[in-house]
mmCIF file of C-alpha atoms in Angstrom:
data_model
loop_
_atom_site.group_PDB
_atom_site.id
_atom_site.type_symbol
_atom_site.label_atom_id
_atom_site.label_comp_id
_atom_site.label_asym_id
_atom_site.label_seq_id
_atom_site.Cartn_x
_atom_site.Cartn_y
_atom_site.Cartn_z
ATOM 1 C CA MET J 245 27.828 53.374 21.499
ATOM 2 C CA LYS J 246 28.342 54.038 25.206
ATOM 3 C CA THR J 247 28.525 51.872 28.272
ATOM 4 C CA LYS J 248 27.334 52.525 31.777
ATOM 5 C CA THR J 249 29.598 52.524 34.789
ATOM 6 C CA LEU J 250 30.587 48.984 35.761
ATOM 7 C CA SER J 251 30.826 47.515 39.237
ATOM 8 C CA VAL J 252 34.130 46.699 40.867
ATOM 9 C CA ASN J 253 36.226 44.269 38.833
ATOM 10 C CA PRO J 254 37.200 41.214 40.964
ATOM 11 C CA PHE J 255 40.489 40.868 39.099
ATOM 12 C CA ALA J 256 41.343 44.473 39.866
ATOM 13 C CA ALA J 257 40.547 44.002 43.522
ATOM 14 C CA SER J 258 42.831 40.971 43.775
ATOM 15 C CA ALA J 259 45.520 42.865 41.857
ATOM 16 C CA LEU J 260 45.320 45.654 44.400
ATOM 17 C CA LEU J 261 45.766 43.226 47.299
ATOM 18 C CA ALA J 262 48.684 41.509 45.609
ATOM 19 C CA PHE J 263 50.390 44.748 44.748
ATOM 20 C CA SER J 264 49.970 46.263 48.173
ATOM 21 C CA GLY J 265 52.089 43.399 49.468
ATOM 22 C CA LEU J 266 54.842 44.228 47.025
ATOM 23 C CA LEU J 267 55.130 47.749 48.347
ATOM 24 C CA LEU J 268 55.970 46.633 51.875
ATOM 25 C CA GLY J 269 59.562 47.473 52.613
ATOM 26 C CA CYS J 270 59.884 49.937 49.712
ATOM 27 C CA GLU J 271 62.082 52.955 50.090
ATOM 28 C CA SER J 272 60.987 56.405 48.970
ATOM 29 C CA THR J 273 62.789 58.778 46.730
ATOM 30 C CA SER J 274 62.543 62.533 46.850
ATOM 31 C CA PRO J 275 60.478 65.006 48.781
ATOM 32 C CA SER J 276 57.437 64.066 50.631
ATOM 33 C CA PRO J 277 54.948 61.390 51.127
ATOM 34 C CA ALA J 278 51.338 61.881 50.152
ATOM 35 C CA ALA J 279 51.145 60.846 46.509
ATOM 36 C CA THR J 280 51.518 57.071 46.935
ATOM 37 C CA ALA J 281 48.940 56.789 49.683
ATOM 38 C CA ALA J 282 46.457 58.827 47.693
ATOM 39 C CA ALA J 283 46.863 56.617 44.635
ATOM 40 C CA SER J 284 46.415 53.363 46.532
ATOM 41 C CA ALA J 285 43.162 54.648 48.022
ATOM 42 C CA GLN J 286 41.526 55.048 44.629
ATOM 43 C CA PRO J 287 38.644 52.821 43.500
ATOM 44 C CA ALA J 288 39.266 49.734 41.374
ATOM 45 C CA ASP J 289 36.183 50.375 39.258
ATOM 46 C CA ALA J 290 36.845 49.112 35.741
ATOM 47 C CA THR J 291 35.643 52.189 33.882
ATOM 48 C CA THR J 292 35.877 55.082 36.302
ATOM 49 C CA ALA J 293 39.386 54.811 37.731
ATOM 50 C CA THR J 294 40.404 58.317 38.675
ATOM 51 C CA CYS J 295 43.776 57.960 40.367
ATOM 52 C CA GLY J 296 46.292 60.407 39.009
ATOM 53 C CA ALA J 297 49.708 59.651 37.595
ATOM 54 C CA GLN J 298 52.811 59.597 39.738
ATOM 55 C CA GLY J 299 56.340 60.402 38.622
ATOM 56 C CA TRP J 300 56.883 63.347 36.297
ATOM 57 C CA ALA J 301 53.260 63.244 35.081
ATOM 58 C CA SER J 302 52.141 64.164 38.609
ATOM 59 C CA GLN J 303 53.689 67.618 38.167
ATOM 60 C CA ASN J 304 52.375 70.657 36.298
ATOM 61 C CA GLY J 305 48.835 70.120 37.611
ATOM 62 C CA GLY J 306 48.812 66.317 37.350
ATOM 63 C CA THR J 307 47.429 63.858 34.806
ATOM 64 C CA LEU J 308 43.933 62.385 35.112
ATOM 65 C CA GLY J 309 42.917 62.049 31.458
ATOM 66 C CA GLY J 310 39.177 61.994 30.812
ATOM 67 C CA GLY J 311 38.356 61.157 34.412
ATOM 68 C CA THR J 312 34.972 59.562 35.051
ATOM 69 C CA ALA J 313 33.319 60.405 31.725
ATOM 70 C CA THR J 314 31.201 57.575 30.289
ATOM 71 C CA PRO J 315 33.330 55.531 27.866
ATOM 72 C CA THR J 316 32.633 55.472 24.166
ATOM 73 C CA VAL J 317 33.148 51.826 23.165
ATOM 74 C CA VAL J 318 34.872 51.120 19.838
ATOM 75 C CA THR J 319 35.314 47.829 17.987
ATOM 76 C CA THR J 320 36.255 48.984 14.458
ATOM 77 C CA TYR J 321 38.897 51.236 12.952
ATOM 78 C CA ASP J 322 36.363 53.838 11.841
ATOM 79 C CA GLN J 323 34.862 54.004 15.326
ATOM 80 C CA LEU J 324 38.314 54.230 16.895
ATOM 81 C CA LYS J 325 39.455 57.056 14.645
ATOM 82 C CA ALA J 326 36.220 58.985 15.126
ATOM 83 C CA ALA J 327 36.406 58.688 18.920
ATOM 84 C CA ILE J 328 40.083 59.626 19.199
ATOM 85 C CA THR J 329 39.836 62.620 16.879
ATOM 86 C CA ASN J 330 36.632 63.955 18.465
ATOM 87 C CA ALA J 331 37.639 66.303 21.298
ATOM 88 C CA SER J 332 34.219 65.981 22.934
ATOM 89 C CA VAL J 333 34.814 62.249 23.544
ATOM 90 C CA LYS J 334 36.740 62.104 26.818
ATOM 91 C CA VAL J 335 37.066 58.341 27.427
ATOM 92 C CA VAL J 336 37.531 55.731 24.695
ATOM 93 C CA GLN J 337 37.230 52.001 25.426
ATOM 94 C CA VAL J 338 38.784 49.652 22.863
ATOM 95 C CA ASN J 339 37.259 46.158 22.645
ATOM 96 C CA GLY J 340 38.924 43.324 20.738
ATOM 97 C CA THR J 341 41.556 43.631 18.007
ATOM 98 C CA ILE J 342 41.388 46.606 15.656
ATOM 99 C CA THR J 343 43.529 46.604 12.512
ATOM 100 C CA ILE J 344 44.939 49.924 11.349
ATOM 101 C CA PRO J 345 44.720 50.005 7.534
ATOM 102 C CA SER J 346 47.698 50.993 5.407
ATOM 103 C CA GLY J 347 48.038 54.771 5.697
ATOM 104 C CA GLY J 348 45.456 54.804 8.497
ATOM 105 C CA ARG J 349 47.751 56.050 11.254
ATOM 106 C CA ILE J 350 45.546 58.107 13.587
ATOM 107 C CA SER J 351 46.509 61.739 14.098
ATOM 108 C CA PHE J 352 45.517 62.735 17.635
ATOM 109 C CA GLN J 353 45.986 66.504 17.938
ATOM 110 C CA ASP J 354 45.186 69.567 20.058
ATOM 111 C CA GLN J 355 43.115 67.897 22.764
ATOM 112 C CA THR J 356 43.053 68.193 26.541
ATOM 113 C CA GLY J 357 41.724 65.647 29.028
ATOM 114 C CA LYS J 358 41.298 62.223 27.409
ATOM 115 C CA THR J 359 41.665 58.553 28.343
ATOM 116 C CA ILE J 360 42.099 55.746 25.813
ATOM 117 C CA PHE J 361 42.024 52.274 27.351
ATOM 118 C CA GLY J 362 41.589 48.679 26.319
ATOM 119 C CA SER J 363 39.360 46.050 27.840
ATOM 120 C CA ALA J 364 41.009 42.668 28.442
ATOM 121 C CA GLY J 365 42.868 41.523 25.314
ATOM 122 C CA ALA J 366 42.455 44.752 23.329
ATOM 123 C CA LYS J 367 45.002 45.308 20.556
ATOM 124 C CA LEU J 368 45.717 47.898 17.878
ATOM 125 C CA VAL J 369 47.605 46.261 15.010
ATOM 126 C CA SER J 370 49.396 47.631 11.940
ATOM 127 C CA ALA J 371 50.845 45.431 9.183
ATOM 128 C CA ASP J 372 52.362 48.201 7.002
ATOM 129 C CA GLN J 373 56.170 48.538 6.812
ATOM 130 C CA THR J 374 56.399 51.409 4.330
ATOM 131 C CA LYS J 375 57.908 54.808 5.095
ATOM 132 C CA ASP J 376 54.699 56.811 4.729
ATOM 133 C CA ASN J 377 51.900 54.403 5.631
ATOM 134 C CA SER J 378 53.191 52.707 8.780
ATOM 135 C CA GLY J 379 52.434 53.544 12.407
ATOM 136 C CA ILE J 380 49.381 53.372 14.665
ATOM 137 C CA MET J 381 49.000 56.747 16.407
ATOM 138 C CA TYR J 382 50.694 60.149 16.339
ATOM 139 C CA MET J 383 49.883 62.426 19.283
ATOM 140 C CA LYS J 384 50.638 66.138 18.871
ATOM 141 C CA ARG J 385 50.000 69.198 21.060
ATOM 142 C CA CYS J 386 47.847 67.256 23.518
ATOM 143 C CA LYS J 387 47.659 67.671 27.279
ATOM 144 C CA ASN J 388 46.410 65.539 30.182
ATOM 145 C CA VAL J 389 46.082 62.207 28.370
ATOM 146 C CA VAL J 390 46.010 58.679 29.813
ATOM 147 C CA ILE J 391 46.615 55.596 27.663
ATOM 148 C CA ARG J 392 46.104 52.307 29.499
ATOM 149 C CA ASN J 393 45.890 48.548 29.005
ATOM 150 C CA LEU J 394 46.447 48.461 25.255
ATOM 151 C CA VAL J 395 48.731 46.378 23.049
ATOM 152 C CA PHE J 396 50.234 48.312 20.125
ATOM 153 C CA GLU J 397 51.547 45.771 17.623
ATOM 154 C CA GLY J 398 53.503 46.654 14.498
ATOM 155 C CA PRO J 399 54.672 44.480 11.596
ATOM 156 C CA GLY J 400 58.319 44.249 12.646
ATOM 157 C CA ALA J 401 61.368 46.502 12.449
ATOM 158 C CA TYR J 402 62.456 47.721 8.998
ATOM 159 C CA ASP J 403 64.822 50.671 8.532
ATOM 160 C CA THR J 404 62.899 52.758 5.985
ATOM 161 C CA ASP J 405 62.551 55.932 8.109
ATOM 162 C CA GLY J 406 58.993 54.814 8.745
ATOM 163 C CA TRP J 407 56.764 55.508 11.757
ATOM 164 C CA ASP J 408 56.788 54.254 15.311
ATOM 165 C CA ASN J 409 53.811 52.426 16.745
ATOM 166 C CA VAL J 410 53.124 55.594 18.758
ATOM 167 C CA THR J 411 54.859 58.979 18.759
ATOM 168 C CA VAL J 412 54.272 61.733 21.326
ATOM 169 C CA ASP J 413 55.098 65.171 19.901
ATOM 170 C CA ALA J 414 54.898 68.558 21.705
ATOM 171 C CA SER J 415 52.516 67.114 24.311
ATOM 172 C CA THR J 416 52.431 67.516 28.099
ATOM 173 C CA ASN J 417 51.119 65.548 31.067
ATOM 174 C CA ILE J 418 50.852 62.152 29.412
ATOM 175 C CA TRP J 419 50.518 58.919 31.386
ATOM 176 C CA VAL J 420 51.049 55.581 29.612
ATOM 177 C CA ASP J 421 50.194 52.761 32.010
ATOM 178 C CA HIS J 422 50.009 48.975 31.628
ATOM 179 C CA CYS J 423 50.516 48.967 27.864
ATOM 180 C CA GLU J 424 52.612 46.839 25.545
ATOM 181 C CA PHE J 425 54.488 48.134 22.506
ATOM 182 C CA ARG J 426 55.945 45.570 20.173
ATOM 183 C CA ASP J 427 57.378 45.199 16.672
ATOM 184 C CA GLY J 428 57.297 48.858 15.607
ATOM 185 C CA VAL J 429 58.700 49.659 12.164
ATOM 186 C CA ASP J 430 61.009 52.535 13.155
ATOM 187 C CA GLY J 431 60.605 52.143 16.913
ATOM 188 C CA ASN J 432 58.022 51.173 19.483
ATOM 189 C CA PHE J 433 57.278 54.416 21.316
ATOM 190 C CA ASP J 434 59.118 57.722 20.829
ATOM 191 C CA ILE J 435 58.777 61.063 22.640
ATOM 192 C CA LYS J 436 60.033 64.299 21.103
ATOM 193 C CA ASN J 437 59.700 68.007 20.335
ATOM 194 C CA ALA J 438 59.573 69.544 23.846
ATOM 195 C CA SER J 439 57.069 67.022 25.183
ATOM 196 C CA ASP J 440 57.089 67.173 28.953
ATOM 197 C CA TYR J 441 55.761 65.791 32.261
ATOM 198 C CA ILE J 442 55.344 62.185 31.149
ATOM 199 C CA THR J 443 55.140 58.934 33.095
ATOM 200 C CA VAL J 444 55.369 55.478 31.543
ATOM 201 C CA SER J 445 54.515 52.825 34.131
ATOM 202 C CA TRP J 446 54.098 49.049 34.066
ATOM 203 C CA THR J 447 54.669 48.976 30.296
ATOM 204 C CA LYS J 448 56.388 46.284 28.245
ATOM 205 C CA PHE J 449 58.521 46.740 25.131
ATOM 206 C CA ALA J 450 59.476 43.822 22.893
ATOM 207 C CA TYR J 451 60.206 42.641 19.367
ATOM 208 C CA LEU J 452 58.667 39.257 18.675
ATOM 209 C CA LYS J 453 59.035 39.315 14.873
ATOM 210 C CA ALA J 454 62.327 38.963 13.035
ATOM 211 C CA PRO J 455 63.694 42.287 11.746
ATOM 212 C CA ARG J 456 63.583 42.884 8.016
ATOM 213 C CA ALA J 457 66.959 43.656 6.467
ATOM 214 C CA GLY J 458 67.855 45.890 3.517
ATOM 215 C CA GLY J 459 66.042 49.077 4.448
ATOM 216 C CA SER J 460 67.068 52.408 2.958
ATOM 217 C CA GLY J 461 68.344 53.623 6.350
ATOM 218 C CA GLY J 462 71.126 51.076 6.306
ATOM 219 C CA SER J 463 70.431 49.064 9.470
ATOM 220 C CA ASP J 464 69.611 45.396 8.962
ATOM 221 C CA ASP J 465 68.340 45.129 12.543
ATOM 222 C CA HIS J 466 66.412 48.246 13.552
ATOM 223 C CA ARG J 467 64.812 46.877 16.715
ATOM 224 C CA PHE J 468 65.376 50.242 18.426
ATOM 225 C CA THR J 469 62.591 50.701 20.904
ATOM 226 C CA ASN J 470 62.404 54.197 22.485
ATOM 227 C CA LEU J 471 63.891 57.488 21.283
ATOM 228 C CA ILE J 472 63.663 60.531 23.576
ATOM 229 C CA GLY J 473 64.434 63.723 21.638
ATOM 230 C CA SER J 474 64.957 63.743 17.900
ATOM 231 C CA SER J 475 68.367 65.362 17.335
ATOM 232 C CA ASP J 476 71.264 67.153 19.017
ATOM 233 C CA GLY J 477 70.138 70.306 17.245
ATOM 234 C CA ALA J 478 66.606 70.261 18.714
ATOM 235 C CA THR J 479 67.553 72.830 21.372
ATOM 236 C CA GLY J 480 63.891 73.586 22.105
ATOM 237 C CA ASP J 481 64.010 70.342 24.102
ATOM 238 C CA ARG J 482 66.252 71.956 26.738
ATOM 239 C CA GLY J 483 64.393 72.066 30.039
ATOM 240 C CA LYS J 484 61.709 69.697 28.671
ATOM 241 C CA LEU J 485 61.436 65.936 28.130
ATOM 242 C CA ARG J 486 60.962 65.220 31.848
ATOM 243 C CA ILE J 487 59.943 61.565 31.842
ATOM 244 C CA THR J 488 59.608 58.758 34.400
ATOM 245 C CA PHE J 489 59.822 55.100 33.339
ATOM 246 C CA ALA J 490 58.772 52.964 36.317
ATOM 247 C CA ARG J 491 58.190 49.209 36.625
ATOM 248 C CA CYS J 492 58.622 48.778 32.857
ATOM 249 C CA TRP J 493 60.104 45.788 31.029
ATOM 250 C CA TRP J 494 62.422 45.873 28.035
ATOM 251 C CA ALA J 495 61.968 42.263 27.028
ATOM 252 C CA GLN J 496 63.187 39.912 24.318
ATOM 253 C CA GLY J 497 64.111 41.292 20.916
ATOM 254 C CA CYS J 498 65.011 44.845 21.991
ATOM 255 C CA VAL J 499 68.405 45.720 20.484
ATOM 256 C CA ALA J 500 68.947 49.330 21.610
ATOM 257 C CA ARG J 501 67.323 52.614 22.787
ATOM 258 C CA MET J 502 65.914 51.524 26.131
ATOM 259 C CA PRO J 503 65.612 54.523 25.966
ATOM 260 C CA ARG J 504 68.106 56.619 23.979
ATOM 261 C CA VAL J 505 68.000 60.108 25.501
ATOM 262 C CA ARG J 506 68.836 63.651 24.448
ATOM 263 C CA PHE J 507 68.302 66.714 26.682
ATOM 264 C CA GLY J 508 65.662 65.242 29.017
ATOM 265 C CA LYS J 509 65.614 64.576 32.748
ATOM 266 C CA ILE J 510 64.787 60.882 32.708
ATOM 267 C CA HIS J 511 64.072 58.828 35.825
ATOM 268 C CA LEU J 512 64.446 55.090 35.227
ATOM 269 C CA VAL J 513 63.269 53.331 38.366
ATOM 270 C CA ASN J 514 62.481 49.667 39.082
ATOM 271 C CA ASN J 515 62.600 48.522 35.460
ATOM 272 C CA LEU J 516 63.656 45.130 34.101
ATOM 273 C CA TYR J 517 66.010 44.728 31.129
ATOM 274 C CA ASN J 518 66.587 41.188 29.887
ATOM 275 C CA SER J 519 66.830 41.125 26.098
ATOM 276 C CA THR J 520 69.614 38.796 25.012
ATOM 277 C CA ALA J 521 69.571 40.603 21.646
ATOM 278 C CA ALA J 522 70.604 43.887 23.267
ATOM 279 C CA LYS J 523 73.662 45.737 21.990
ATOM 280 C CA SER J 524 72.934 48.808 24.149
ATOM 281 C CA GLY J 525 70.439 49.405 26.950
ATOM 282 C CA VAL J 526 70.066 52.901 28.404
ATOM 283 C CA GLN J 527 71.803 55.307 26.021
ATOM 284 C CA GLY J 528 72.889 58.719 27.286
ATOM 285 C CA GLY J 529 73.123 61.175 24.421
ATOM 286 C CA PHE J 530 73.569 64.919 24.078
ATOM 287 C CA GLU J 531 72.828 66.834 27.316
ATOM 288 C CA ALA J 532 70.922 63.884 28.781
ATOM 289 C CA ASP J 533 70.355 63.873 32.534
ATOM 290 C CA ILE J 534 69.468 60.305 33.552
ATOM 291 C CA ARG J 535 68.827 58.848 37.010
ATOM 292 C CA ILE J 536 69.113 55.037 36.719
ATOM 293 C CA GLN J 537 67.762 53.750 40.024
ATOM 294 C CA ALA J 538 67.133 50.239 41.371
ATOM 295 C CA ASN J 539 66.714 48.517 38.010
ATOM 296 C CA VAL J 540 67.634 44.972 37.002
ATOM 297 C CA PHE J 541 69.822 44.241 33.966
ATOM 298 C CA GLU J 542 70.222 40.599 32.934
ATOM 299 C CA ASN J 543 71.898 38.671 30.103
ATOM 300 C CA MET J 544 72.611 41.675 27.905
ATOM 301 C CA ALA J 545 75.438 43.779 26.518
ATOM 302 C CA ASN J 546 76.204 47.386 27.481
ATOM 303 C CA PRO J 547 73.438 48.062 30.010
ATOM 304 C CA ILE J 548 74.541 51.720 30.252
ATOM 305 C CA ASP J 549 75.886 53.219 27.017
ATOM 306 C CA LEU J 550 77.545 56.630 27.376
ATOM 307 C CA MET J 551 77.710 57.009 23.591
ATOM 308 C CA ASP J 552 79.800 60.085 22.667
ATOM 309 C CA LYS J 553 80.128 61.149 26.326
ATOM 310 C CA LYS J 554 78.199 64.392 25.890
ATOM 311 C CA SER J 555 75.568 63.689 28.558
ATOM 312 C CA THR J 556 75.018 66.147 31.392
ATOM 313 C CA ALA J 557 74.750 63.356 33.966
ATOM 314 C CA VAL J 558 74.238 59.597 33.908
ATOM 315 C CA GLN J 559 74.015 58.304 37.468
ATOM 316 C CA GLU J 560 73.816 54.621 38.379
ATOM 317 C CA ILE J 561 72.121 54.022 41.764
ATOM 318 C CA SER J 562 71.579 50.623 43.422
ATOM 319 C CA ASN J 563 71.028 48.592 40.257
ATOM 320 C CA VAL J 564 71.558 44.832 39.874
ATOM 321 C CA PHE J 565 73.634 43.506 36.955
ATOM 322 C CA THR J 566 73.553 39.771 36.254
ATOM 323 C CA ASN J 567 75.523 38.115 33.444
ATOM 324 C CA VAL J 568 76.054 41.358 31.525
ATOM 325 C CA SER J 569 78.980 42.484 29.402
ATOM 326 C CA GLY J 570 80.290 45.896 28.462
ATOM 327 C CA THR J 571 79.565 49.147 30.260
ATOM 328 C CA LYS J 572 77.497 49.331 33.417
ATOM 329 C CA VAL J 573 78.613 52.563 35.068
ATOM 330 C CA GLY J 574 77.538 56.185 34.793
ATOM 331 C CA ASN J 575 79.658 59.182 33.855
ATOM 332 C CA GLY J 576 80.548 60.191 37.414
ATOM 333 C CA LYS J 577 78.091 63.105 37.489
ATOM 334 C CA THR J 578 75.120 63.394 39.860
ATOM 335 C CA ALA J 579 71.746 63.345 38.093
ATOM 336 C CA PHE J 580 68.761 65.531 38.974
ATOM 337 C CA THR J 581 66.751 64.995 42.146
ATOM 338 C CA PRO J 582 63.083 64.270 41.311
ATOM 339 C CA PRO J 583 60.593 66.860 42.639
ATOM 340 C CA TYR J 584 58.105 64.081 43.403
ATOM 341 C CA THR J 585 57.941 61.071 45.711
ATOM 342 C CA VAL J 586 57.704 57.506 44.448
ATOM 343 C CA SER J 587 57.965 54.180 46.256
ATOM 344 C CA VAL J 588 61.122 52.382 45.179
ATOM 345 C CA LEU J 589 61.350 48.614 45.414
ATOM 346 C CA GLY J 590 64.673 47.139 46.347
ATOM 347 C CA ALA J 591 66.245 45.874 43.137
ATOM 348 C CA SER J 592 65.995 42.273 44.337
ATOM 349 C CA SER J 593 62.164 42.540 44.201
ATOM 350 C CA VAL J 594 61.903 44.187 40.791
ATOM 351 C CA LYS J 595 61.902 41.143 38.501
ATOM 352 C CA SER J 596 59.128 39.325 40.334
ATOM 353 C CA ALA J 597 56.970 42.461 40.429
ATOM 354 C CA VAL J 598 57.446 43.362 36.776
ATOM 355 C CA THR J 599 56.935 39.818 35.454
ATOM 356 C CA ALA J 600 53.923 38.996 37.674
ATOM 357 C CA SER J 601 50.547 38.229 36.103
ATOM 358 C CA ASN J 602 49.431 41.781 36.862
ATOM 359 C CA GLY J 603 52.865 43.248 36.146
ATOM 360 C CA ALA J 604 54.161 45.078 33.091
ATOM 361 C CA GLY J 605 52.061 44.926 29.946
ATOM 362 C CA ALA J 606 48.344 45.116 29.169
ATOM 363 C CA THR J 607 47.551 43.069 32.258
ATOM 364 C CA VAL J 608 44.833 44.933 34.185
ATOM 365 C CA GLY J 609 41.746 44.209 32.108
ATOM 366 C CA GLY J 610 40.428 47.747 31.642
ATOM 367 C CA ASN J 611 40.801 51.280 32.957
ATOM 368 C CA VAL J 612 42.068 50.050 36.299
ATOM 369 C CA CYS J 613 44.828 51.937 38.045
ATOM 370 C CA SER J 614 44.666 50.306 41.452
ATOM 371 C CA ASN J 615 48.027 48.576 41.107
ATOM 372 C CA SER J 616 49.748 51.438 39.302
ATOM 373 C CA GLY J 617 51.044 53.122 42.442
ATOM 374 C CA ILE J 618 54.797 53.659 42.182
#
């Protein structure tokens, strides 16, 4: 079933006005100007938003997904799987809550130019905690993909070497915007295997369900949210894993990996961290190059974890730390300079922006990117 192009969404229009106010007084980082202005000028049409990603996903030709193709609307698992796995379907609209059956993890492979978005309240839910049958979606060898306004809900953390809610593998130019990932079995959202040019914006990570103890992996509390790079030996990741996390929220229940990084050049800008369960926040692993800029860390332990001190650079720039314990400094090395321009809020404005009604999470009510300028 397909829908026709909708008229301008009033919610999106008000979101645009509200967000434009937030950007007043922002500072810019890196080269030159044009990207932010171009994004803010895009239409707020609920099904034909065509603004491109900023951050790392703006590079290498940019990321527009399926563009203005007519959405294929899905309301059942079978429809969802058919639409995602069909390369000729360029825009998929998810309506309502769709349950992923045990073993029904969707393999999304070898496609270019696709958008998957949720209408208001859309959720993809998995209840399976087993090693082989868990997980919601596995993306491999894809390029130019946008995922927006969707909640990915797992059954809770359980250390059985199971699957994340979503894994991105060997894929390039991916933009995840205004989504929520919560209660993944092995993790919420992992990126690996030389994936590159990725932006995650206005996205929320949380664990709302109690972790299940006694898993075969040995951890009784595996609420580990985001892994970037799979091992120190995955040397094919060198020069890849360039990822921007902007205006995201690591919320209650997250224990570690916010994210945990190997190899990549990771820009963490204007994010909020406030999980009181946290044992480690940003984790700099083997050959990681991390720019930690104008974020807010509250009520947590070890906001910046240097792990075994084998990172290339972990640089702390203009962050705010409130009621934290443990480490909160970098390793004294200067991180990479981004080749793109983004608008950077002063850290004092980050919490209100990220927690606003149209802030981080599946809060925009459709394929609306009008308040995604960063």
